[in-house]
């Protein structure tokens, strides 16, 4: 069975947040260059806020969480 995903947020040119439509789980994808990606999957929005904060995409966890929630995740 093939699942479809939909783009929730285009965070940066090399970072995208997706939602898998069948399961509702989230996937955070980092394009690390040369055709390679690193991705994280979870149902925990707070986890993704933390990953984005740690990687310097937001000034703090609360800001990252607010921005993700504005993307329709909660």
JSON list of C-alpha atoms in Angstrom, two decimals, residues 26-50:
[
{"chain": "A", "resi": 26, "resn": "UNK", "atom": "CA", "xyz": [4.58, 13.85, 10.37]},
{"chain": "A", "resi": 27, "resn": "UNK", "atom": "CA", "xyz": [7.91, 13.77, 8.57]},
{"chain": "A", "resi": 28, "resn": "UNK", "atom": "CA", "xyz": [10.57, 16.46, 8.80]},
{"chain": "A", "resi": 29, "resn": "UNK", "atom": "CA", "xyz": [12.95, 16.27, 5.83]},
{"chain": "A", "resi": 30, "resn": "UNK", "atom": "CA", "xyz": [16.36, 17.95, 5.61]},
{"chain": "A", "resi": 31, "resn": "UNK", "atom": "CA", "xyz": [18.05, 18.05, 2.18]},
{"chain": "A", "resi": 32, "resn": "UNK", "atom": "CA", "xyz": [21.72, 17.60, 3.09]},
{"chain": "A", "resi": 33, "resn": "UNK", "atom": "CA", "xyz": [22.99, 17.96, -0.48]},
{"chain": "A", "resi": 34, "resn": "UNK", "atom": "CA", "xyz": [24.20, 15.73, -3.32]},
{"chain": "A", "resi": 35, "resn": "UNK", "atom": "CA", "xyz": [20.78, 14.07, -3.52]},
{"chain": "A", "resi": 36, "resn": "UNK", "atom": "CA", "xyz": [20.80, 12.89, 0.11]},
{"chain": "A", "resi": 37, "resn": "UNK", "atom": "CA", "xyz": [18.20, 13.63, 2.78]},
{"chain": "A", "resi": 38, "resn": "UNK", "atom": "CA", "xyz": [17.83, 13.09, 6.51]},
{"chain": "A", "resi": 39, "resn": "UNK", "atom": "CA", "xyz": [14.31, 12.66, 7.81]},
{"chain": "A", "resi": 40, "resn": "UNK", "atom": "CA", "xyz": [12.56, 12.29, 11.14]},
{"chain": "A", "resi": 41, "resn": "UNK", "atom": "CA", "xyz": [9.08, 10.78, 11.58]},
{"chain": "A", "resi": 42, "resn": "UNK", "atom": "CA", "xyz": [6.84, 11.18, 14.61]},
{"chain": "A", "resi": 43, "resn": "UNK", "atom": "CA", "xyz": [3.33, 12.05, 15.76]},
{"chain": "A", "resi": 44, "resn": "UNK", "atom": "CA", "xyz": [4.78, 14.45, 18.37]},
{"chain": "A", "resi": 45, "resn": "UNK", "atom": "CA", "xyz": [4.60, 18.08, 17.20]},
{"chain": "A", "resi": 46, "resn": "UNK", "atom": "CA", "xyz": [6.77, 19.12, 20.17]},
{"chain": "A", "resi": 47, "resn": "UNK", "atom": "CA", "xyz": [9.53, 16.80, 18.95]},
{"chain": "A", "resi": 48, "resn": "UNK", "atom": "CA", "xyz": [9.63, 18.58, 15.59]},
{"chain": "A", "resi": 49, "resn": "UNK", "atom": "CA", "xyz": [9.61, 21.99, 17.28]},
{"chain": "A", "resi": 50, "resn": "UNK", "atom": "CA", "xyz": [12.64, 20.89, 19.28]}
]
